[in-house]
Every structure is written in structure tokens, then in C-alpha cells.
mmCIF file of N, CA and C in Angstrom:
data_model
loop_
_atom_site.group_PDB
_atom_site.id
_atom_site.type_symbol
_atom_site.label_atom_id
_atom_site.label_comp_id
_atom_site.label_asym_id
_atom_site.label_seq_id
_atom_site.Cartn_x
_atom_site.Cartn_y
_atom_site.Cartn_z
ATOM 1 N N UNK A 1 6.190 -8.354 -18.940
ATOM 2 C CA UNK A 1 4.850 -8.626 -18.472
ATOM 3 C C UNK A 1 4.151 -7.319 -18.135
ATOM 4 N N UNK A 2 2.861 -7.381 -17.974
ATOM 5 C CA UNK A 2 2.061 -6.194 -17.693
ATOM 6 C C UNK A 2 1.384 -6.270 -16.342
ATOM 7 N N UNK A 3 1.376 -5.164 -15.658
ATOM 8 C CA UNK A 3 0.546 -5.014 -14.460
ATOM 9 C C UNK A 3 -0.437 -3.926 -14.798
ATOM 10 N N UNK A 4 -1.695 -4.277 -14.853
ATOM 11 C CA UNK A 4 -2.711 -3.269 -15.169
ATOM 12 C C UNK A 4 -2.299 -2.479 -16.407
ATOM 13 N N UNK A 5 -1.660 -3.141 -17.353
ATOM 14 C CA UNK A 5 -1.265 -2.481 -18.579
ATOM 15 C C UNK A 5 0.099 -1.836 -18.544
ATOM 16 N N UNK A 6 0.839 -1.953 -17.477
ATOM 17 C CA UNK A 6 2.147 -1.317 -17.357
ATOM 18 C C UNK A 6 3.218 -2.398 -17.398
ATOM 19 N N UNK A 7 4.291 -2.175 -18.157
ATOM 20 C CA UNK A 7 5.362 -3.156 -18.224
ATOM 21 C C UNK A 7 6.106 -3.230 -16.905
ATOM 22 N N UNK A 8 6.389 -4.448 -16.485
ATOM 23 C CA UNK A 8 7.156 -4.674 -15.265
ATOM 24 C C UNK A 8 8.071 -5.857 -15.494
ATOM 25 N N UNK A 9 9.156 -5.913 -14.746
ATOM 26 C CA UNK A 9 10.018 -7.084 -14.791
ATOM 27 C C UNK A 9 9.734 -7.899 -13.543
ATOM 28 N N UNK A 10 9.324 -9.127 -13.741
ATOM 29 C CA UNK A 10 8.898 -9.950 -12.613
ATOM 30 C C UNK A 10 9.771 -11.192 -12.529
ATOM 31 N N UNK A 11 10.184 -11.490 -11.338
ATOM 32 C CA UNK A 11 10.927 -12.702 -11.060
ATOM 33 C C UNK A 11 10.397 -13.280 -9.765
ATOM 34 N N UNK A 12 10.512 -14.575 -9.606
ATOM 35 C CA UNK A 12 10.081 -15.228 -8.368
ATOM 36 C C UNK A 12 11.180 -15.089 -7.324
ATOM 37 N N UNK A 13 10.920 -14.314 -6.305
ATOM 38 C CA UNK A 13 11.870 -14.117 -5.224
ATOM 39 C C UNK A 13 11.118 -13.941 -3.928
ATOM 40 N N UNK A 14 11.859 -13.870 -2.842
ATOM 41 C CA UNK A 14 11.274 -13.685 -1.520
ATOM 42 C C UNK A 14 10.689 -12.279 -1.397
ATOM 43 N N UNK A 15 9.607 -12.115 -0.605
ATOM 44 C CA UNK A 15 9.057 -10.775 -0.377
ATOM 45 C C UNK A 15 10.122 -9.832 0.152
ATOM 46 N N UNK A 16 10.158 -8.638 -0.383
ATOM 47 C CA UNK A 16 11.126 -7.644 0.050
ATOM 48 C C UNK A 16 12.484 -7.801 -0.606
ATOM 49 N N UNK A 17 12.689 -8.857 -1.384
ATOM 50 C CA UNK A 17 13.978 -9.083 -2.037
ATOM 51 C C UNK A 17 13.840 -9.147 -3.556
ATOM 52 N N UNK A 18 12.722 -8.765 -4.069
ATOM 53 C CA UNK A 18 12.493 -8.813 -5.503
ATOM 54 C C UNK A 18 13.014 -7.539 -6.158
ATOM 55 N N UNK A 19 13.144 -7.542 -7.491
ATOM 56 C CA UNK A 19 13.623 -6.339 -8.183
ATOM 57 C C UNK A 19 12.740 -5.121 -7.938
ATOM 58 N N UNK A 20 11.477 -5.339 -7.628
ATOM 59 C CA UNK A 20 10.567 -4.204 -7.426
ATOM 60 C C UNK A 20 10.354 -3.875 -5.955
ATOM 61 N N UNK A 21 11.125 -4.480 -5.060
ATOM 62 C CA UNK A 21 10.930 -4.251 -3.622
ATOM 63 C C UNK A 21 11.238 -2.817 -3.214
ATOM 64 N N UNK A 22 12.058 -2.109 -3.969
ATOM 65 C CA UNK A 22 12.379 -0.724 -3.649
ATOM 66 C C UNK A 22 11.309 0.259 -4.074
ATOM 67 N N UNK A 23 10.392 -0.184 -4.890
ATOM 68 C CA UNK A 23 9.290 0.675 -5.327
ATOM 69 C C UNK A 23 8.272 0.800 -4.199
ATOM 70 N N UNK A 24 7.387 1.786 -4.286
ATOM 71 C CA UNK A 24 6.359 1.926 -3.244
ATOM 72 C C UNK A 24 5.459 0.697 -3.107
ATOM 73 N N UNK A 25 5.298 -0.064 -4.189
ATOM 74 C CA UNK A 25 4.553 -1.324 -4.158
ATOM 75 C C UNK A 25 5.417 -2.376 -4.835
ATOM 76 N N UNK A 26 5.638 -3.479 -4.152
ATOM 77 C CA UNK A 26 6.426 -4.591 -4.684
ATOM 78 C C UNK A 26 5.529 -5.383 -5.634
ATOM 79 N N UNK A 27 5.717 -5.170 -6.934
ATOM 80 C CA UNK A 27 4.835 -5.767 -7.931
ATOM 81 C C UNK A 27 4.998 -7.277 -8.029
ATOM 82 N N UNK A 28 6.174 -7.770 -7.715
ATOM 83 C CA UNK A 28 6.386 -9.217 -7.715
ATOM 84 C C UNK A 28 5.555 -9.853 -6.598
ATOM 85 N N UNK A 29 5.589 -9.242 -5.429
ATOM 86 C CA UNK A 29 4.779 -9.735 -4.302
ATOM 87 C C UNK A 29 3.292 -9.653 -4.646
ATOM 88 N N UNK A 30 2.876 -8.548 -5.233
ATOM 89 C CA UNK A 30 1.471 -8.378 -5.602
ATOM 90 C C UNK A 30 1.040 -9.462 -6.585
ATOM 91 N N UNK A 31 1.889 -9.747 -7.552
ATOM 92 C CA UNK A 31 1.563 -10.795 -8.524
ATOM 93 C C UNK A 31 1.401 -12.143 -7.820
ATOM 94 N N UNK A 32 2.278 -12.413 -6.887
ATOM 95 C CA UNK A 32 2.211 -13.666 -6.137
ATOM 96 C C UNK A 32 0.904 -13.738 -5.333
ATOM 97 N N UNK A 33 0.536 -12.630 -4.710
ATOM 98 C CA UNK A 33 -0.679 -12.593 -3.887
ATOM 99 C C UNK A 33 -1.948 -12.785 -4.712
ATOM 100 N N UNK A 34 -1.931 -12.325 -5.951
ATOM 101 C CA UNK A 34 -3.123 -12.390 -6.805
ATOM 102 C C UNK A 34 -3.043 -13.523 -7.822
ATOM 103 N N UNK A 35 -2.028 -14.365 -7.681
ATOM 104 C CA UNK A 35 -1.818 -15.494 -8.592
ATOM 105 C C UNK A 35 -1.733 -15.038 -10.046
ATOM 106 N N UNK A 36 -1.172 -13.850 -10.250
ATOM 107 C CA UNK A 36 -0.959 -13.338 -11.593
ATOM 108 C C UNK A 36 -2.201 -12.812 -12.284
ATOM 109 N N UNK A 37 -3.304 -12.709 -11.592
ATOM 110 C CA UNK A 37 -4.550 -12.221 -12.176
ATOM 111 C C UNK A 37 -4.495 -10.695 -12.238
ATOM 112 N N UNK A 38 -4.293 -10.152 -13.439
ATOM 113 C CA UNK A 38 -4.115 -8.708 -13.608
ATOM 114 C C UNK A 38 -5.344 -7.916 -13.170
ATOM 115 N N UNK A 39 -6.510 -8.427 -13.469
ATOM 116 C CA UNK A 39 -7.736 -7.739 -13.071
ATOM 117 C C UNK A 39 -7.834 -7.656 -11.547
ATOM 118 N N UNK A 40 -7.481 -8.750 -10.886
ATOM 119 C CA UNK A 40 -7.497 -8.766 -9.426
ATOM 120 C C UNK A 40 -6.441 -7.819 -8.861
ATOM 121 N N UNK A 41 -5.273 -7.753 -9.502
ATOM 122 C CA UNK A 41 -4.239 -6.812 -9.061
ATOM 123 C C UNK A 41 -4.778 -5.389 -9.058
ATOM 124 N N UNK A 42 -5.432 -5.008 -10.146
ATOM 125 C CA UNK A 42 -5.997 -3.657 -10.235
ATOM 126 C C UNK A 42 -7.061 -3.431 -9.167
ATOM 127 N N UNK A 43 -7.902 -4.429 -8.949
ATOM 128 C CA UNK A 43 -8.962 -4.303 -7.950
ATOM 129 C C UNK A 43 -8.380 -4.138 -6.544
ATOM 130 N N UNK A 44 -7.356 -4.924 -6.223
ATOM 131 C CA UNK A 44 -6.723 -4.849 -4.905
ATOM 132 C C UNK A 44 -6.045 -3.492 -4.723
ATOM 133 N N UNK A 45 -5.396 -2.999 -5.765
ATOM 134 C CA UNK A 45 -4.750 -1.689 -5.680
ATOM 135 C C UNK A 45 -5.783 -0.581 -5.476
ATOM 136 N N UNK A 46 -6.907 -0.667 -6.174
ATOM 137 C CA UNK A 46 -7.969 0.326 -5.993
ATOM 138 C C UNK A 46 -8.512 0.296 -4.567
ATOM 139 N N UNK A 47 -8.660 -0.899 -4.016
ATOM 140 C CA UNK A 47 -9.117 -1.021 -2.626
ATOM 141 C C UNK A 47 -8.118 -0.384 -1.669
ATOM 142 N N UNK A 48 -6.831 -0.621 -1.902
ATOM 143 C CA UNK A 48 -5.822 -0.027 -1.029
ATOM 144 C C UNK A 48 -5.896 1.497 -1.092
ATOM 145 N N UNK A 49 -6.067 2.039 -2.294
ATOM 146 C CA UNK A 49 -6.182 3.496 -2.447
ATOM 147 C C UNK A 49 -7.269 4.065 -1.547
ATOM 148 N N UNK A 50 -8.436 3.473 -1.589
ATOM 149 C CA UNK A 50 -9.548 4.023 -0.808
ATOM 150 C C UNK A 50 -9.424 3.703 0.677
ATOM 151 N N UNK A 51 -9.067 2.484 1.009
ATOM 152 C CA UNK A 51 -9.022 2.076 2.417
ATOM 153 C C UNK A 51 -7.865 2.716 3.172
ATOM 154 N N UNK A 52 -6.732 2.921 2.520
ATOM 155 C CA UNK A 52 -5.583 3.503 3.228
ATOM 156 C C UNK A 52 -5.908 4.906 3.724
ATOM 157 N N UNK A 53 -6.625 5.672 2.943
ATOM 158 C CA UNK A 53 -7.011 7.024 3.360
ATOM 159 C C UNK A 53 -8.008 6.984 4.520
ATOM 160 N N UNK A 54 -8.934 6.031 4.463
ATOM 161 C CA UNK A 54 -9.925 5.893 5.541
ATOM 162 C C UNK A 54 -9.235 5.536 6.852
ATOM 163 N N UNK A 55 -8.339 4.544 6.806
ATOM 164 C CA UNK A 55 -7.671 4.116 8.040
ATOM 165 C C UNK A 55 -6.658 5.139 8.530
ATOM 166 N N UNK A 56 -6.049 5.880 7.622
ATOM 167 C CA UNK A 56 -5.157 6.956 8.052
ATOM 168 C C UNK A 56 -5.953 8.014 8.817
ATOM 169 N N UNK A 57 -7.131 8.346 8.333
ATOM 170 C CA UNK A 57 -7.976 9.313 9.040
ATOM 171 C C UNK A 57 -8.412 8.772 10.394
ATOM 172 N N UNK A 58 -8.734 7.482 10.457
ATOM 173 C CA UNK A 58 -9.095 6.878 11.749
ATOM 174 C C UNK A 58 -7.927 6.952 12.728
ATOM 175 N N UNK A 59 -6.724 6.769 12.216
ATOM 176 C CA UNK A 59 -5.536 6.870 13.063
ATOM 177 C C UNK A 59 -5.392 8.294 13.595
ATOM 178 N N UNK A 60 -5.575 9.270 12.719
ATOM 179 C CA UNK A 60 -5.482 10.673 13.138
ATOM 180 C C UNK A 60 -6.547 11.025 14.176
ATOM 181 N N UNK A 61 -7.727 10.429 14.038
ATOM 182 C CA UNK A 61 -8.842 10.733 14.935
ATOM 183 C C UNK A 61 -8.832 9.913 16.223
ATOM 184 N N UNK A 62 -7.953 8.924 16.314
ATOM 185 C CA UNK A 62 -7.952 8.007 17.464
ATOM 186 C C UNK A 62 -7.635 8.754 18.752
ATOM 187 N N UNK A 63 -8.516 8.591 19.732
ATOM 188 C CA UNK A 63 -8.279 9.224 21.027
ATOM 189 C C UNK A 63 -7.998 8.187 22.112
ATOM 190 N N UNK A 64 -8.038 6.917 21.743
ATOM 191 C CA UNK A 64 -7.726 5.838 22.674
ATOM 192 C C UNK A 64 -6.727 4.888 22.025
ATOM 193 N N UNK A 65 -5.960 4.200 22.856
ATOM 194 C CA UNK A 65 -4.950 3.276 22.349
ATOM 195 C C UNK A 65 -5.544 2.195 21.451
ATOM 196 N N UNK A 66 -6.699 1.657 21.818
ATOM 197 C CA UNK A 66 -7.315 0.574 21.031
ATOM 198 C C UNK A 66 -7.668 1.050 19.631
ATOM 199 N N UNK A 67 -8.279 2.206 19.504
ATOM 200 C CA UNK A 67 -8.638 2.744 18.188
ATOM 201 C C UNK A 67 -7.385 3.007 17.363
ATOM 202 N N UNK A 68 -6.348 3.541 18.001
ATOM 203 C CA UNK A 68 -5.065 3.807 17.342
ATOM 204 C C UNK A 68 -4.462 2.496 16.832
ATOM 205 N N UNK A 69 -4.385 1.514 17.716
ATOM 206 C CA UNK A 69 -3.786 0.228 17.373
ATOM 207 C C UNK A 69 -4.561 -0.483 16.266
ATOM 208 N N UNK A 70 -5.878 -0.450 16.335
ATOM 209 C CA UNK A 70 -6.708 -1.096 15.315
ATOM 210 C C UNK A 70 -6.503 -0.460 13.942
ATOM 211 N N UNK A 71 -6.464 0.861 13.887
ATOM 212 C CA UNK A 71 -6.266 1.551 12.608
ATOM 213 C C UNK A 71 -4.874 1.269 12.051
ATOM 214 N N UNK A 72 -3.860 1.324 12.901
ATOM 215 C CA UNK A 72 -2.492 1.040 12.454
ATOM 216 C C UNK A 72 -2.374 -0.401 11.968
ATOM 217 N N UNK A 73 -3.017 -1.315 12.672
ATOM 218 C CA UNK A 73 -2.979 -2.730 12.294
ATOM 219 C C UNK A 73 -3.646 -2.946 10.931
ATOM 220 N N UNK A 74 -4.760 -2.282 10.688
ATOM 221 C CA UNK A 74 -5.457 -2.399 9.405
ATOM 222 C C UNK A 74 -4.585 -1.882 8.265
ATOM 223 N N UNK A 75 -3.909 -0.766 8.480
ATOM 224 C CA UNK A 75 -3.009 -0.225 7.454
ATOM 225 C C UNK A 75 -1.871 -1.200 7.206
ATOM 226 N N UNK A 76 -1.294 -1.720 8.280
ATOM 227 C CA UNK A 76 -0.170 -2.652 8.160
ATOM 228 C C UNK A 76 -0.567 -3.886 7.348
ATOM 229 N N UNK A 77 -1.711 -4.470 7.659
ATOM 230 C CA UNK A 77 -2.158 -5.661 6.942
ATOM 231 C C UNK A 77 -2.443 -5.396 5.475
ATOM 232 N N UNK A 78 -3.099 -4.286 5.188
ATOM 233 C CA UNK A 78 -3.391 -3.923 3.799
ATOM 234 C C UNK A 78 -2.106 -3.695 3.018
ATOM 235 N N UNK A 79 -1.172 -3.010 3.640
ATOM 236 C CA UNK A 79 0.098 -2.711 2.980
ATOM 237 C C UNK A 79 0.894 -3.979 2.710
ATOM 238 N N UNK A 80 0.930 -4.877 3.666
ATOM 239 C CA UNK A 80 1.647 -6.137 3.459
ATOM 240 C C UNK A 80 1.008 -6.952 2.343
ATOM 241 N N UNK A 81 -0.301 -6.874 2.228
ATOM 242 C CA UNK A 81 -0.997 -7.622 1.194
ATOM 243 C C UNK A 81 -0.587 -7.236 -0.213
ATOM 244 N N UNK A 82 -0.297 -5.960 -0.425
ATOM 245 C CA UNK A 82 0.087 -5.518 -1.773
ATOM 246 C C UNK A 82 1.594 -5.343 -1.926
ATOM 247 N N UNK A 83 2.338 -5.507 -0.843
ATOM 248 C CA UNK A 83 3.788 -5.332 -0.929
ATOM 249 C C UNK A 83 4.231 -3.892 -0.777
ATOM 250 N N UNK A 84 3.456 -3.089 -0.076
ATOM 251 C CA UNK A 84 3.848 -1.700 0.216
ATOM 252 C C UNK A 84 4.646 -1.731 1.523
ATOM 253 N N UNK A 85 5.902 -2.157 1.413
ATOM 254 C CA UNK A 85 6.715 -2.454 2.599
ATOM 255 C C UNK A 85 6.990 -1.228 3.451
ATOM 256 N N UNK A 86 7.223 -0.071 2.838
ATOM 257 C CA UNK A 86 7.487 1.144 3.621
ATOM 258 C C UNK A 86 6.251 1.533 4.437
ATOM 259 N N UNK A 87 5.090 1.388 3.832
ATOM 260 C CA UNK A 87 3.844 1.677 4.549
ATOM 261 C C UNK A 87 3.669 0.682 5.694
ATOM 262 N N UNK A 88 3.896 -0.591 5.419
ATOM 263 C CA UNK A 88 3.742 -1.623 6.455
ATOM 264 C C UNK A 88 4.681 -1.376 7.630
ATOM 265 N N UNK A 89 5.925 -1.001 7.338
ATOM 266 C CA UNK A 89 6.890 -0.745 8.415
ATOM 267 C C UNK A 89 6.495 0.468 9.248
ATOM 268 N N UNK A 90 6.030 1.519 8.591
ATOM 269 C CA UNK A 90 5.586 2.711 9.323
ATOM 270 C C UNK A 90 4.348 2.409 10.161
ATOM 271 N N UNK A 91 3.436 1.628 9.606
ATOM 272 C CA UNK A 91 2.230 1.258 10.346
ATOM 273 C C UNK A 91 2.576 0.370 11.538
ATOM 274 N N UNK A 92 3.564 -0.490 11.374
ATOM 275 C CA UNK A 92 3.996 -1.335 12.488
ATOM 276 C C UNK A 92 4.577 -0.476 13.609
ATOM 277 N N UNK A 93 5.341 0.542 13.241
ATOM 278 C CA UNK A 93 5.880 1.461 14.251
ATOM 279 C C UNK A 93 4.746 2.191 14.967
ATOM 280 N N UNK A 94 3.722 2.583 14.216
ATOM 281 C CA UNK A 94 2.568 3.255 14.825
ATOM 282 C C UNK A 94 1.827 2.313 15.760
ATOM 283 N N UNK A 95 1.653 1.079 15.320
ATOM 284 C CA UNK A 95 0.917 0.100 16.119
ATOM 285 C C UNK A 95 1.599 -0.165 17.463
ATOM 286 N N UNK A 96 2.918 -0.055 17.491
ATOM 287 C CA UNK A 96 3.679 -0.336 18.714
ATOM 288 C C UNK A 96 3.532 0.763 19.762
ATOM 289 N N UNK A 97 3.078 1.938 19.352
ATOM 290 C CA UNK A 97 2.939 3.046 20.298
ATOM 291 C C UNK A 97 1.668 2.902 21.132
ATOM 292 N N UNK A 98 1.777 3.203 22.398
ATOM 293 C CA UNK A 98 0.592 3.231 23.260
ATOM 294 C C UNK A 98 0.872 4.118 24.461
ATOM 295 N N UNK A 99 -0.198 4.572 25.068
ATOM 296 C CA UNK A 99 -0.072 5.382 26.277
ATOM 297 C C UNK A 99 0.795 6.611 26.081
ATOM 298 N N UNK A 100 1.752 6.791 26.975
ATOM 299 C CA UNK A 100 2.618 7.970 26.934
ATOM 300 C C UNK A 100 3.516 7.975 25.705
ATOM 301 N N UNK A 101 3.966 6.806 25.262
ATOM 302 C CA UNK A 101 4.818 6.780 24.066
ATOM 303 C C UNK A 101 4.029 7.202 22.834
ATOM 304 N N UNK A 102 2.736 6.866 22.793
ATOM 305 C CA UNK A 102 1.907 7.303 21.665
ATOM 306 C C UNK A 102 1.749 8.811 21.698
ATOM 307 N N UNK A 103 1.487 9.353 22.865
ATOM 308 C CA UNK A 103 1.321 10.800 22.998
ATOM 309 C C UNK A 103 2.591 11.533 22.587
ATOM 310 N N UNK A 104 3.731 10.975 22.940
ATOM 311 C CA UNK A 104 5.003 11.634 22.636
ATOM 312 C C UNK A 104 5.427 11.453 21.182
ATOM 313 N N UNK A 105 5.128 10.292 20.592
ATOM 314 C CA UNK A 105 5.662 10.003 19.269
ATOM 315 C C UNK A 105 4.675 9.977 18.136
ATOM 316 N N UNK A 106 3.412 10.245 18.416
ATOM 317 C CA UNK A 106 2.411 10.055 17.370
ATOM 318 C C UNK A 106 2.550 11.029 16.207
ATOM 319 N N UNK A 107 2.984 12.247 16.465
ATOM 320 C CA UNK A 107 3.068 13.221 15.367
ATOM 321 C C UNK A 107 4.121 12.822 14.346
ATOM 322 N N UNK A 108 5.280 12.402 14.807
ATOM 323 C CA UNK A 108 6.340 11.980 13.886
ATOM 324 C C UNK A 108 5.925 10.728 13.123
ATOM 325 N N UNK A 109 5.311 9.784 13.823
ATOM 326 C CA UNK A 109 4.869 8.544 13.182
ATOM 327 C C UNK A 109 3.768 8.832 12.170
ATOM 328 N N UNK A 110 2.822 9.686 12.522
ATOM 329 C CA UNK A 110 1.754 10.053 11.588
ATOM 330 C C UNK A 110 2.304 10.752 10.353
ATOM 331 N N UNK A 111 3.254 11.662 10.553
ATOM 332 C CA UNK A 111 3.860 12.355 9.412
ATOM 333 C C UNK A 111 4.525 11.364 8.467
ATOM 334 N N UNK A 112 5.277 10.419 9.040
ATOM 335 C CA UNK A 112 5.955 9.419 8.220
ATOM 336 C C UNK A 112 4.947 8.527 7.509
ATOM 337 N N UNK A 113 3.943 8.092 8.221
ATOM 338 C CA UNK A 113 2.934 7.220 7.631
ATOM 339 C C UNK A 113 2.164 7.936 6.524
ATOM 340 N N UNK A 114 1.831 9.178 6.755
ATOM 341 C CA UNK A 114 1.132 9.959 5.729
ATOM 342 C C UNK A 114 2.001 10.111 4.478
ATOM 343 N N UNK A 115 3.298 10.329 4.677
ATOM 344 C CA UNK A 115 4.225 10.473 3.550
ATOM 345 C C UNK A 115 4.317 9.184 2.738
ATOM 346 N N UNK A 116 4.529 8.043 3.403
ATOM 347 C CA UNK A 116 4.712 6.792 2.662
ATOM 348 C C UNK A 116 3.403 6.301 2.041
ATOM 349 N N UNK A 117 2.272 6.568 2.695
ATOM 350 C CA UNK A 117 0.987 6.234 2.072
ATOM 351 C C UNK A 117 0.786 7.097 0.828
ATOM 352 N N UNK A 118 1.137 8.370 0.912
ATOM 353 C CA UNK A 118 1.039 9.246 -0.256
ATOM 354 C C UNK A 118 1.896 8.759 -1.410
ATOM 355 N N UNK A 119 3.122 8.338 -1.108
ATOM 356 C CA UNK A 119 4.012 7.809 -2.149
ATOM 357 C C UNK A 119 3.423 6.549 -2.774
ATOM 358 N N UNK A 120 2.931 5.648 -1.935
ATOM 359 C CA UNK A 120 2.337 4.408 -2.446
ATOM 360 C C UNK A 120 1.102 4.713 -3.291
ATOM 361 N N UNK A 121 0.248 5.596 -2.810
ATOM 362 C CA UNK A 121 -0.973 5.912 -3.546
ATOM 363 C C UNK A 121 -0.682 6.622 -4.862
ATOM 364 N N UNK A 122 0.311 7.500 -4.890
ATOM 365 C CA UNK A 122 0.702 8.134 -6.153
ATOM 366 C C UNK A 122 1.202 7.094 -7.151
ATOM 367 N N UNK A 123 1.986 6.151 -6.667
ATOM 368 C CA UNK A 123 2.507 5.082 -7.517
ATOM 369 C C UNK A 123 1.359 4.217 -8.044
ATOM 370 N N UNK A 124 0.444 3.862 -7.162
ATOM 371 C CA UNK A 124 -0.709 3.052 -7.562
ATOM 372 C C UNK A 124 -1.547 3.797 -8.598
ATOM 373 N N UNK A 125 -1.781 5.075 -8.375
ATOM 374 C CA UNK A 125 -2.558 5.864 -9.341
ATOM 375 C C UNK A 125 -1.884 5.883 -10.704
ATOM 376 N N UNK A 126 -0.552 5.963 -10.725
ATOM 377 C CA UNK A 126 0.149 5.945 -12.013
ATOM 378 C C UNK A 126 0.002 4.586 -12.693
ATOM 379 N N UNK A 127 0.033 3.510 -11.917
ATOM 380 C CA UNK A 127 -0.183 2.179 -12.492
ATOM 381 C C UNK A 127 -1.595 2.051 -13.047
ATOM 382 N N UNK A 128 -2.563 2.488 -12.271
ATOM 383 C CA UNK A 128 -3.955 2.354 -12.690
ATOM 384 C C UNK A 128 -4.286 3.259 -13.868
ATOM 385 N N UNK A 129 -3.690 4.437 -13.937
ATOM 386 C CA UNK A 129 -3.954 5.309 -15.088
ATOM 387 C C UNK A 129 -3.355 4.701 -16.346
ATOM 388 N N UNK A 130 -2.242 4.000 -16.219
ATOM 389 C CA UNK A 130 -1.673 3.269 -17.353
ATOM 390 C C UNK A 130 -2.592 2.151 -17.794
ATOM 391 N N UNK A 131 -3.248 1.500 -16.846
ATOM 392 C CA UNK A 131 -4.191 0.429 -17.162
ATOM 393 C C UNK A 131 -5.403 0.990 -17.890
ATOM 394 N N UNK A 132 -5.874 2.160 -17.458
ATOM 395 C CA UNK A 132 -7.022 2.792 -18.114
ATOM 396 C C UNK A 132 -6.695 3.149 -19.558
ATOM 397 N N UNK A 133 -5.499 3.715 -19.777
ATOM 398 C CA UNK A 133 -5.093 4.075 -21.141
ATOM 399 C C UNK A 133 -4.991 2.837 -22.024
ATOM 400 N N UNK A 134 -4.377 1.776 -21.496
ATOM 401 C CA UNK A 134 -4.218 0.556 -22.276
ATOM 402 C C UNK A 134 -5.559 -0.101 -22.561
ATOM 403 N N UNK A 135 -6.462 -0.088 -21.593
ATOM 404 C CA UNK A 135 -7.777 -0.696 -21.787
ATOM 405 C C UNK A 135 -8.557 0.045 -22.866
ATOM 406 N N UNK A 136 -8.488 1.375 -22.865
ATOM 407 C CA UNK A 136 -9.233 2.133 -23.873
ATOM 408 C C UNK A 136 -8.603 1.987 -25.249
ATOM 409 N N UNK A 137 -7.282 1.851 -25.332
ATOM 410 C CA UNK A 137 -6.653 1.662 -26.640
ATOM 411 C C UNK A 137 -6.911 0.253 -27.161
ATOM 412 N N UNK A 138 -7.057 -0.727 -26.265
ATOM 413 C CA UNK A 138 -7.372 -2.090 -26.689
ATOM 414 C C UNK A 138 -8.797 -2.193 -27.209
ATOM 415 N N UNK A 139 -9.734 -1.462 -26.622
ATOM 416 C CA UNK A 139 -11.116 -1.510 -27.088
ATOM 417 C C UNK A 139 -11.289 -0.707 -28.370
ATOM 418 N N UNK A 140 -10.416 0.279 -28.590
ATOM 419 C CA UNK A 140 -10.498 1.081 -29.807
ATOM 420 C C UNK A 140 -9.912 0.335 -30.998
ATOM 421 N N UNK A 141 -9.092 -0.669 -30.740
ATOM 422 C CA UNK A 141 -8.440 -1.421 -31.828
ATOM 423 C C UNK A 141 -9.376 -2.364 -32.511
#
């Protein structure tokens, strides 16, 4: 099967237990969330690319617990929606920090979150660039 023009092996399994759960984005989960609509999959991935960077910056800029928690929660929800489990887990850890624990642990959590968001976004970009190549070769045919 194809995701945005890229071959994938898809099976119906529980979230986090599919063959693609070890990838930065669980493509089986994404397919389930979008009801197999490839165009919607690409659109959702593009949204995650742009929004994850915005919310990561909001997290970095947060000077109050509420702003920190809201940004972490937004990242967590977006990541769960596409099956970016490592991002969701890191965002959940960030969301749990507040007050003195946030002050003490925010740098390590931010570093981890930035790393896993980068991995997910690089993976998404590779999927989407494959979709662009396939779309242009299909129109040229």
C-alpha cells in the first residue's frame, strides 16, 4: 500500500503495537485515524510539521506553568493523532512538570522533545517528498 506515494506494510493492530510503531510516525495508526484517505494523511502530516514547531517554540518561551502545560498538551495531542509515540511520550513528560520541577527539569525535557520532534519531522518530510515525486510522475504519465 502507499502512504503519500510511499510503500508501507499495513496491518490492523493496536496503537503502538503495529509493525510501524517503531518508526517516528506509526503509519498504521495514521491510516486508521484518516480512514485510509491518503490525501488526508498527507494534509495531517503537513499540519503536524508546521504546528509542532510553533508549539515547541511556545514551550521554549513559556514563563508560566499554564503556558508550558498548554503547549506541551498541544504537542502531545497532535503527536498522538498521527502516531508519533516518542513525541507524545516526551510531551507528556513535559506536561507533568510544574513549578520547581519544571525549573529543574525543563532543559532535559526540552532537549529530548526537540530531538524527537526533529526525528518525526524529518521522517514526515521524507514521506511527503516521496508523495511529491510520485504525484509529478503520475501527472507526467
